[in-house]
Amino acid sequence: VESIEAKVRATITKHNMLNFSDKIAVAVSGGKDSISLLHILAKMECVRPKATLVAVTIDEGIKGYRDEALKIASLECQKLGVEHHVFSFKQLFGFALDELVEKKRREGDDKLTACAYCGILRRRALNVAAREVGANKIATAHTLDDEAQTVLMNIFRGDLSRLAKEKPVTDEVHPKLVQKVKPFCEIPEKESALYAYLKKVKFQASPCPYASEALRNDFRVMLNQMEEKHAGTKFTVFNSLERLRPCLQTMANTAHFGECQECGEPSSGGLCKVCELLKQLNEKKA
Amino acid sequence: VESIEAKVRATITKHNMLNFSDKIAVAVSGGKDSISLLHILAKMECVRPKATLVAVTIDEGIKGYRDEALKIASLECQKLGVEHHVFSFKQLFGFALDELVEKKRREGDDKLTACAYCGILRRRALNVAAREVGANKIATAHTLDDEAQTVLMNIFRGDLSRLAKEKPVTDEVHPKLVQKVKPFCEIPEKESALYAYLKKVKFQASPCPYASEALRNDFRVMLNQMEEKHAGTKFTVFNSLERLRPCLQTMANTAHFGECQECGEPSSGGLCKVCELLKQLNEKKA
């Protein structure tokens, strides 16, 4: 437990993730990684009393999955004395993820997976949530595994500008875009699970019912196989990206960051991804 | 057959690989890829009579494997009327690969695989061979599969300067280092095999007895699995590298290219990889 806590503290310091006066919105899904992160940050908050923690959970509207996770998240926050706020897709966008997926299925539209829609909407929801609770930082529990998977995924998809944007601390490109930090980016998923187990915290163990659709799954399996054969693989992949960082930065294309002409949220194009998605949904209806 | 030949011609033009007055040493191992390449280049030579082809085979000294490949290579060269030269590890370095591997095994030294040693020595042998036959270009039959595997391998090993050096046409960093070109870099291995099959050329089908030791094998399997699920994966990975190229170039570190203080061959360090290896072998003996 202590070694994992020390590693997280070291990661936070190394990447200059947090300041004493930060108000940090911790993205808590209810899974082992985010609950572990909440515990570690809450413990650090006791030591550094000036930073403030708020837990934020996004309720995508996935029946039989998120409802259970929500209860766990709320319980853990209560135990730790951390304020907890829930924001739902339904309230923010007018529909639950289940409804969107059901509609797409009826229309025979399988261009994007549930995970692709969810990713776009959840990113927005988290940013709006953080702003509403007055946070100036969002802490997510992305682990070393997630980061290494993302590196490979973006190389396999040829999405280099996305690759450039994946960082332990995101750039401040727009005042309305709350800066994201990833204190677990150098912690293997196994260690985060071990932490949750040792601290006997409750977490939701069952995976999202849509998760098997995700491309990410292939990379998870692949990286786990390689890690087993060649220990340290995940860290090396993560590190390769860190070393590519200076030259990738020139491809990040953050200069043109403005606001969506429709909703006013930060966007790199004229229309943000969320409004594009909503427009497309409405066109189908018409 | 015509579509593959056209693709190779297009690749050669796109990357500006060959000039009319080149003397090209084709690295012919005797496998399907190199025999197919030799056929296609020989056919082009008939059309562009000013360029000259010479076939070069490196005999690493692998019993029951290279000896068969050698016969095939020599036979195919005879059929095509292409001059054929064989250079052996034994003659260049004083020992066959089998002897080196056997020695390492006896000493219980398993730091490097046979493939790692072979890679270092073969690269040198090929360069010396090309110079001796008076070639100003070396053409190797690395396919799209090889290239995509190399990209991943270097990312997984965190070897970014090696990644930077992997190019369809290598940089001219030293007058003694013959420029290498890869006319098959955008040709999937399957198509190269199909070409050999359709042209009914002879080639050695059995793999190198040491090949199963190579890290590359894991990436071959992984990429084939991904390609099956998501067609075009290999090309996207290759293309990601091509797009990273401009910024990678700054990491290639070719500025300090000089000559090995021991043997005078081109080297990026004081001692070249080959002399390092030979020195290490002799130290063990002493």
XYZ file of C-alpha atoms in Angstrom:
572
model
C 0.000 0.000 0.000
C 2.704 2.453 0.972
C 4.792 1.742 -2.122
C 1.809 2.412 -4.404
C 0.964 5.619 -2.540
C 4.591 6.758 -2.815
C 4.625 6.019 -6.553
C 1.470 8.086 -7.071
C 2.921 10.968 -5.070
C 6.114 10.736 -7.147
C 4.112 10.762 -10.392
C 2.160 13.833 -9.235
C 5.380 15.654 -8.383
C 7.269 14.538 -11.507
C 4.593 15.832 -13.873
C 3.744 18.808 -11.674
C 0.097 17.702 -11.613
C -1.334 19.419 -8.562
C -0.947 22.634 -6.630
C -1.819 23.222 -3.001
C -4.698 25.525 -3.868
C -6.308 23.259 -6.497
C -9.928 22.200 -6.384
C -9.781 18.720 -7.864
C -12.740 16.930 -9.412
C -11.945 13.217 -9.199
C -13.718 11.237 -11.918
C -15.131 8.284 -9.965
C -16.792 5.582 -12.025
C -17.037 3.103 -9.161
C -14.456 0.718 -10.627
C -11.312 -0.354 -8.784
C -9.014 2.208 -10.385
C -11.093 5.294 -9.648
C -11.991 4.182 -6.113
C -8.307 3.539 -5.384
C -7.396 6.946 -6.787
C -10.043 8.615 -4.624
C -8.639 6.894 -1.538
C -5.074 7.926 -2.274
C -5.978 11.540 -3.076
C -8.242 11.772 0.009
C -5.328 10.576 2.118
C -3.048 13.162 0.534
C -5.692 15.841 1.100
C -5.509 15.151 4.841
C -1.817 15.952 4.644
C -2.104 18.955 2.358
C -5.335 20.508 3.640
C -5.418 23.408 1.216
C -6.350 21.392 -1.895
C -9.991 20.369 -2.103
C -11.407 17.139 -3.471
C -14.819 16.676 -5.045
C -15.912 13.392 -6.539
C -17.798 13.467 -9.812
C -19.580 10.511 -11.377
C -20.974 10.495 -14.900
C -24.121 8.425 -15.202
C -24.186 7.401 -18.879
C -27.450 5.532 -18.377
C -26.363 1.916 -18.713
C -28.960 -0.258 -16.963
C -27.713 -3.019 -14.698
C -24.202 -1.554 -14.702
C -23.834 2.113 -13.870
C -26.657 2.046 -11.287
C -24.662 -0.399 -9.158
C -21.416 1.539 -9.642
C -23.183 4.750 -8.586
C -24.196 3.247 -5.247
C -20.637 2.074 -4.588
C -19.157 5.452 -5.549
C -21.569 7.312 -3.313
C -20.887 4.962 -0.385
C -17.117 5.281 -0.697
C -17.341 9.083 -0.896
C -19.475 9.116 2.256
C -16.908 6.969 4.065
C -14.116 9.323 3.054
C -16.109 12.491 3.700
C -15.746 13.620 0.073
C -18.513 15.643 -1.589
C -20.068 13.611 -4.427
C -21.909 14.898 -7.491
C -23.629 12.874 -10.204
C -24.187 14.187 -13.738
C -26.205 12.144 -16.206
C -26.213 11.951 -20.007
C -30.028 12.160 -19.756
C -29.886 15.503 -17.976
C -27.021 16.907 -20.073
C -27.910 15.607 -23.555
C -31.536 14.480 -23.261
C -30.938 10.739 -23.646
C -29.273 7.850 -21.843
C -26.536 5.837 -23.614
C -28.838 2.792 -23.660
C -31.460 4.832 -25.542
C -28.888 6.066 -28.064
C -27.552 2.564 -28.669
C -31.084 1.149 -28.978
C -31.999 3.869 -31.506
C -28.839 3.178 -33.564
C -29.536 -0.529 -33.498
C -33.115 0.014 -34.733
C -31.818 2.197 -37.561
C -29.225 -0.439 -38.503
C -26.496 2.165 -38.046
C -23.287 0.461 -36.890
C -20.767 3.049 -38.022
C -19.628 3.778 -34.482
C -19.537 1.491 -31.459
C -21.311 2.377 -28.205
C -17.848 3.125 -26.775
C -17.129 5.705 -29.474
C -20.347 7.640 -28.698
C -19.826 7.243 -24.980
C -16.264 8.544 -25.238
C -17.305 11.756 -26.958
C -20.218 12.413 -24.590
C -18.429 11.402 -21.385
C -15.470 13.666 -22.116
C -17.868 16.598 -22.504
C -19.943 15.611 -19.467
C -16.861 15.408 -17.275
C -15.673 18.832 -18.354
C -19.090 20.439 -17.727
C -19.339 18.644 -14.364
C -15.914 19.864 -13.262
C -16.797 23.432 -14.162
C -20.128 23.225 -12.340
C -18.527 22.065 -9.105
C -15.970 24.840 -9.435
C -12.966 22.584 -9.976
C -9.837 23.743 -11.803
C -8.454 20.201 -12.287
C -9.947 16.856 -13.255
C -8.152 13.785 -11.943
C -8.856 10.550 -13.832
C -7.695 7.072 -12.857
C -6.187 6.099 -16.194
C -3.544 3.504 -15.429
C -0.281 2.618 -17.168
C -2.263 -0.089 -18.974
C -4.779 2.456 -20.301
C -2.008 4.769 -21.433
C -0.001 2.061 -23.210
C -3.209 0.816 -24.888
C -3.979 4.347 -26.045
C -0.506 4.772 -27.561
C -0.877 1.591 -29.599
C -4.495 2.300 -30.550
C -3.605 5.680 -31.970
C -0.644 4.290 -33.901
C -2.799 1.471 -35.289
C -5.497 3.983 -36.244
C -2.932 6.444 -37.559
C -4.409 9.150 -35.327
C -1.266 11.100 -34.513
C -2.924 14.319 -33.390
C -4.869 12.304 -30.816
C -1.613 10.612 -29.832
C -0.059 14.033 -29.324
C -2.894 15.073 -27.013
C -2.597 12.068 -24.685
C -0.523 13.391 -21.818
C -0.210 12.921 -18.057
C -1.267 16.573 -17.766
C -3.311 18.045 -20.619
C -2.394 21.395 -22.112
C -4.366 24.452 -21.089
C -5.773 25.246 -24.504
C -8.997 27.013 -23.532
C -10.292 28.644 -20.321
C -13.474 26.546 -20.454
C -11.543 23.287 -20.788
C -10.637 22.057 -17.315
C -7.117 20.675 -17.161
C -6.940 16.884 -16.753
C -4.313 15.028 -14.748
C -3.634 11.278 -14.541
C -1.926 10.417 -11.241
C -2.077 6.673 -12.082
C -0.419 6.988 -15.501
C 2.651 5.091 -14.271
C 0.736 2.610 -12.074
C -0.007 -0.793 -13.665
C -3.649 -1.821 -13.431
C -2.569 -4.826 -11.363
C -1.172 -2.552 -8.669
C -4.277 -0.398 -8.600
C -6.354 -3.579 -8.185
C -3.992 -4.773 -5.474
C -4.414 -1.455 -3.669
C -8.210 -1.727 -3.737
C -7.940 -5.299 -2.485
C -5.496 -4.496 0.330
C -7.501 -1.478 1.458
C -10.614 -3.665 1.304
C -12.526 -0.958 -0.577
C -15.734 -1.797 -2.368
C -15.695 -1.475 -6.124
C -17.668 -2.694 -9.062
C -15.946 -5.711 -10.572
C -18.214 -6.500 -13.519
C -17.192 -4.834 -16.788
C -19.366 -2.492 -18.833
C -21.772 -4.524 -21.007
C -20.599 -2.586 -24.073
C -16.870 -3.014 -23.344
C -16.426 -6.068 -25.561
C -17.236 -3.882 -28.579
C -14.233 -1.696 -28.003
C -11.113 -1.841 -30.166
C -9.265 -1.140 -26.923
C -9.953 -4.706 -25.829
C -7.690 -6.130 -28.532
C -4.846 -3.943 -27.343
C -5.446 -4.866 -23.717
C -5.072 -8.558 -24.564
C -2.041 -7.917 -26.769
C -0.233 -5.803 -24.176
C -0.931 -8.290 -21.401
C 0.514 -11.090 -23.540
C 3.623 -9.066 -24.315
C 4.036 -7.969 -20.695
C 3.958 -11.605 -19.623
C 6.708 -12.495 -22.093
C 8.763 -9.349 -21.667
C 8.243 -7.719 -18.268
C 8.243 -3.942 -18.461
C 6.664 -3.748 -21.903
C 3.815 -1.445 -20.841
C 6.188 0.980 -19.245
C 8.491 0.977 -22.267
C 5.573 1.727 -24.598
C 4.416 4.557 -22.319
C 7.977 5.853 -22.184
C 8.406 5.726 -25.963
C 5.498 8.147 -26.190
C 6.960 10.403 -23.508
C 10.206 10.563 -25.473
C 8.355 11.256 -28.723
C 6.513 14.039 -26.913
C 8.685 17.036 -27.847
C 8.438 16.328 -31.554
C 4.788 15.217 -31.375
C 3.914 18.509 -29.739
C 4.356 20.199 -33.106
C 1.573 17.986 -34.495
C -0.907 18.583 -31.656
C -2.484 21.444 -33.549
C -3.771 23.210 -30.447
C -3.277 26.647 -31.925
C -6.690 26.758 -33.548
C -8.628 25.941 -30.399
C -11.799 28.016 -30.263
C -15.451 27.588 -29.346
C -18.197 25.552 -30.990
C -20.461 27.803 -33.066
C -23.490 25.872 -31.815
C -23.006 25.354 -28.061
C -20.061 27.593 -27.201
C -18.087 24.751 -25.627
C -14.357 24.511 -26.422
C -13.750 22.931 -29.822
C -10.950 22.547 -32.315
C -13.392 22.703 -35.261
C -16.296 24.991 -36.120
C -18.732 22.453 -34.701
C -17.719 20.392 -31.656
C -17.848 16.585 -31.714
C -20.915 16.558 -29.426
C -22.938 18.944 -31.603
C -21.840 16.987 -34.697
C -23.165 13.848 -33.069
C -26.436 15.491 -31.952
C -26.965 17.026 -35.401
C -26.445 13.665 -37.020
C -28.964 12.096 -34.640
C -31.570 14.760 -35.444
C -31.009 14.470 -39.186
C -31.787 10.785 -38.964
C -35.026 11.672 -37.160
C -36.152 14.236 -39.806
C 1.287 -10.244 -61.334
C 0.897 -6.972 -63.218
C -0.749 -5.206 -60.293
C 2.084 -6.201 -57.958
C 4.712 -5.118 -60.476
C 2.928 -1.790 -60.928
C 2.794 -1.275 -57.161
C 6.529 -1.909 -56.839
C 7.261 0.500 -59.683
C 5.027 3.098 -57.995
C 6.822 2.603 -54.657
C 10.215 3.021 -56.331
C 9.072 6.230 -58.008
C 7.282 7.632 -54.947
C 10.333 7.281 -52.711
C 12.771 8.133 -55.491
C 14.616 4.863 -54.841
C 16.514 4.216 -58.028
C 18.263 6.128 -60.772
C 18.926 4.951 -64.296
C 22.650 4.742 -63.732
C 22.517 2.811 -60.422
C 24.370 -0.411 -59.842
C 22.007 -2.264 -57.533
C 23.041 -5.091 -55.227
C 19.891 -7.107 -54.566
C 20.062 -8.937 -51.234
C 18.834 -12.408 -52.178
C 18.369 -14.843 -49.313
C 16.542 -17.418 -51.384
C 13.195 -16.872 -49.657
C 10.017 -15.922 -51.524
C 10.308 -12.187 -50.896
C 13.858 -11.747 -52.160
C 13.375 -14.057 -55.158
C 10.208 -12.149 -56.122
C 12.061 -8.853 -55.784
C 14.890 -10.123 -57.971
C 12.387 -11.161 -60.661
C 10.615 -7.796 -60.631
C 13.844 -5.786 -60.696
C 15.296 -7.983 -63.449
C 12.170 -7.364 -65.488
C 12.499 -3.613 -64.927
C 16.164 -3.803 -65.875
C 15.157 -5.102 -69.291
C 13.068 -1.970 -69.715
C 15.607 0.455 -68.254
C 18.819 -1.048 -69.537
C 21.170 1.477 -67.969
C 20.764 0.308 -64.358
C 22.699 -2.835 -63.457
C 21.643 -5.634 -61.151
C 23.925 -7.871 -59.121
C 22.582 -10.448 -56.703
C 24.314 -10.819 -53.361
C 23.713 -13.617 -50.883
C 25.047 -13.637 -47.341
C 25.896 -17.126 -46.145
C 25.603 -16.888 -42.353
C 26.578 -20.499 -41.965
C 23.331 -22.122 -40.825
C 23.495 -25.816 -41.633
C 20.486 -27.439 -43.248
C 19.013 -24.029 -44.035
C 21.219 -21.536 -45.834
C 22.920 -24.207 -47.960
C 19.582 -25.059 -49.590
C 18.659 -21.386 -50.006
C 22.032 -20.742 -51.645
C 21.380 -23.318 -54.338
C 17.965 -21.832 -55.076
C 19.332 -18.290 -55.210
C 22.118 -19.283 -57.551
C 19.713 -21.191 -59.828
C 17.272 -18.293 -60.073
C 20.076 -15.835 -60.831
C 21.307 -18.112 -63.608
C 17.779 -18.277 -65.081
C 17.512 -14.495 -65.034
C 21.061 -13.911 -66.236
C 21.970 -11.933 -63.122
C 25.500 -12.032 -61.716
C 25.505 -13.728 -58.311
C 28.019 -13.302 -55.477
C 28.123 -15.119 -52.161
C 29.787 -13.688 -49.051
C 30.050 -15.802 -45.926
C 30.319 -14.936 -42.233
C 33.155 -17.476 -42.078
C 35.183 -15.607 -44.665
C 34.311 -12.109 -43.328
C 34.400 -12.679 -39.566
C 36.169 -16.010 -39.145
C 33.220 -18.028 -37.864
C 29.837 -19.295 -39.017
C 26.667 -18.301 -37.126
C 26.189 -21.924 -36.028
C 29.656 -21.861 -34.446
C 28.934 -18.594 -32.639
C 25.610 -19.881 -31.314
C 27.196 -23.174 -30.239
C 29.961 -21.299 -28.411
C 27.439 -19.044 -26.647
C 25.394 -22.059 -25.656
C 28.438 -23.820 -24.209
C 29.284 -20.705 -22.203
C 25.714 -20.465 -20.912
C 25.496 -16.945 -22.348
C 21.915 -16.211 -23.382
C 22.020 -12.405 -23.267
C 21.386 -12.061 -26.982
C 19.437 -14.334 -29.318
C 20.992 -15.820 -32.446
C 18.897 -13.307 -34.408
C 20.439 -10.355 -32.579
C 23.987 -11.482 -33.440
C 22.979 -12.376 -36.974
C 21.339 -8.976 -37.468
C 24.488 -7.066 -36.542
C 26.789 -9.261 -38.627
C 24.497 -9.560 -41.638
C 24.031 -5.804 -41.887
C 27.796 -5.381 -41.987
C 28.311 -8.279 -44.409
C 25.737 -6.871 -46.802
C 27.364 -3.456 -46.802
C 30.837 -4.882 -47.419
C 29.439 -7.160 -50.143
C 27.730 -4.280 -51.924
C 30.927 -2.251 -51.894
C 32.983 -5.179 -53.182
C 30.703 -5.723 -56.177
C 30.817 -1.972 -56.857
C 27.151 -1.291 -56.134
C 25.914 2.130 -55.055
C 22.530 0.838 -53.825
C 21.390 -2.190 -51.859
C 17.830 -3.374 -52.510
C 16.299 -5.539 -49.784
C 12.971 -7.348 -49.960
C 11.537 -6.053 -46.672
C 7.776 -6.200 -47.043
C 5.011 -4.077 -45.522
C 4.749 -6.786 -42.860
C 8.431 -6.455 -41.957
C 8.175 -2.685 -41.820
C 5.050 -2.646 -39.612
C 6.665 -5.246 -37.316
C 9.768 -3.083 -37.054
C 7.739 -0.002 -36.118
C 6.030 -1.858 -33.275
C 9.191 -3.622 -32.154
C 11.049 -0.362 -31.777
C 8.175 1.256 -29.891
C 7.934 -1.759 -27.580
C 11.692 -1.664 -27.024
C 11.703 2.108 -26.688
C 14.374 2.338 -29.374
C 13.390 5.599 -31.023
C 16.668 6.341 -32.750
C 16.408 2.944 -34.478
C 12.801 3.778 -35.336
C 13.985 7.018 -36.896
C 16.496 5.162 -39.064
C 13.968 2.714 -40.536
C 13.117 4.271 -43.867
C 12.177 3.153 -47.391
C 15.424 4.807 -48.477
C 18.176 5.170 -45.884
C 19.994 8.458 -45.436
C 23.418 8.890 -46.981
C 25.303 9.345 -43.744
C 28.724 8.054 -44.746
C 30.474 7.400 -48.084
C 31.309 3.825 -47.033
C 27.711 3.049 -46.097
C 25.885 1.917 -49.225
C 22.376 3.377 -49.431
C 19.587 0.844 -48.860
C 16.228 0.861 -50.597
C 13.140 -1.257 -49.902
C 10.995 -1.546 -53.051
C 8.588 -3.943 -51.242
C 7.941 -1.679 -48.240
C 4.320 -1.170 -49.279
C 3.765 -4.744 -50.515
C 2.100 -7.120 -48.010
C 3.975 -10.401 -47.548
C 0.916 -12.235 -48.872
C 1.220 -10.468 -52.214
C 4.915 -11.174 -52.475
C 4.170 -14.852 -51.791
C 1.383 -14.762 -54.379
C 3.804 -13.300 -56.920
C 6.325 -16.073 -56.331
C 3.545 -18.625 -56.636
C 2.071 -17.179 -59.839
C 5.478 -16.817 -61.471
C 6.218 -20.396 -60.395
C 9.627 -19.358 -59.084
C 11.550 -21.641 -56.782
C 12.115 -20.398 -53.265
C 12.998 -21.793 -49.895
C 9.821 -22.251 -47.886
C 11.198 -23.556 -44.590
C 11.917 -20.849 -42.003
C 15.300 -20.237 -40.407
C 15.850 -22.703 -37.530
C 16.631 -19.772 -35.208
C 13.600 -17.674 -36.232
C 11.394 -18.835 -33.380
C 13.778 -17.103 -30.954
C 13.113 -13.705 -32.431
C 11.018 -11.067 -30.679
C 9.836 -10.210 -34.177
C 7.759 -13.363 -34.194
C 5.435 -12.025 -31.493
C 4.804 -8.916 -33.526
C 4.209 -10.923 -36.677
C 1.468 -12.913 -34.940
C -0.007 -9.800 -33.339
C -0.112 -7.821 -36.583
C -1.625 -10.719 -38.502
C -4.360 -11.039 -35.879
C -5.110 -7.308 -36.024
C -5.033 -7.273 -39.825
C -7.600 -10.051 -39.883
C -9.923 -8.093 -37.590
C -9.254 -4.676 -39.076
C -8.118 -4.851 -42.688
C -5.507 -2.246 -43.512
C -3.869 -2.286 -40.080
C -0.360 -2.992 -41.384
C -0.558 -0.153 -43.830
C -1.869 2.250 -41.171
C 0.980 1.361 -38.817
C 3.512 1.861 -41.626
C 1.840 5.154 -42.491
C 1.850 6.370 -38.885
C 5.610 6.069 -38.983
C 5.817 7.867 -42.309
C 3.830 10.748 -40.812
C 5.980 10.805 -37.689
C 9.018 10.933 -39.952
C 9.604 14.699 -40.075
C 9.707 14.998 -36.301
C 11.548 11.702 -35.793
C 14.260 12.901 -38.125
C 15.462 15.230 -35.391
C 16.094 12.171 -33.171
C 17.956 10.126 -35.799
C 21.262 11.457 -34.544
C 23.076 10.954 -37.815
C 25.248 14.010 -37.297
C 27.884 12.112 -35.318
C 28.388 9.393 -37.895
C 32.061 8.562 -38.190
C 34.293 5.528 -38.535
C 35.017 2.700 -36.115
C 38.406 3.201 -34.451
C 39.103 -0.518 -34.789
C 38.046 -1.532 -38.307
C 37.381 1.774 -40.050
C 33.856 0.795 -41.076
C 31.114 3.426 -40.695
C 29.896 3.660 -37.087
C 27.848 5.997 -34.925
C 30.013 5.231 -31.866
C 33.758 4.997 -31.288
C 33.612 1.234 -31.686
C 31.186 -0.277 -34.200
C 28.656 -2.950 -33.176
C 30.603 -5.664 -34.988
C 33.905 -4.855 -33.249
C 32.078 -4.610 -29.917
C 30.722 -8.083 -30.529
C 34.075 -9.512 -31.625
C 35.831 -7.923 -28.662
C 33.295 -9.409 -26.279
C 33.784 -12.824 -27.884
C 37.566 -12.615 -27.517
C 37.356 -11.427 -23.901
C 35.363 -14.526 -23.082
C 38.073 -16.631 -24.679
C 40.891 -14.961 -22.710
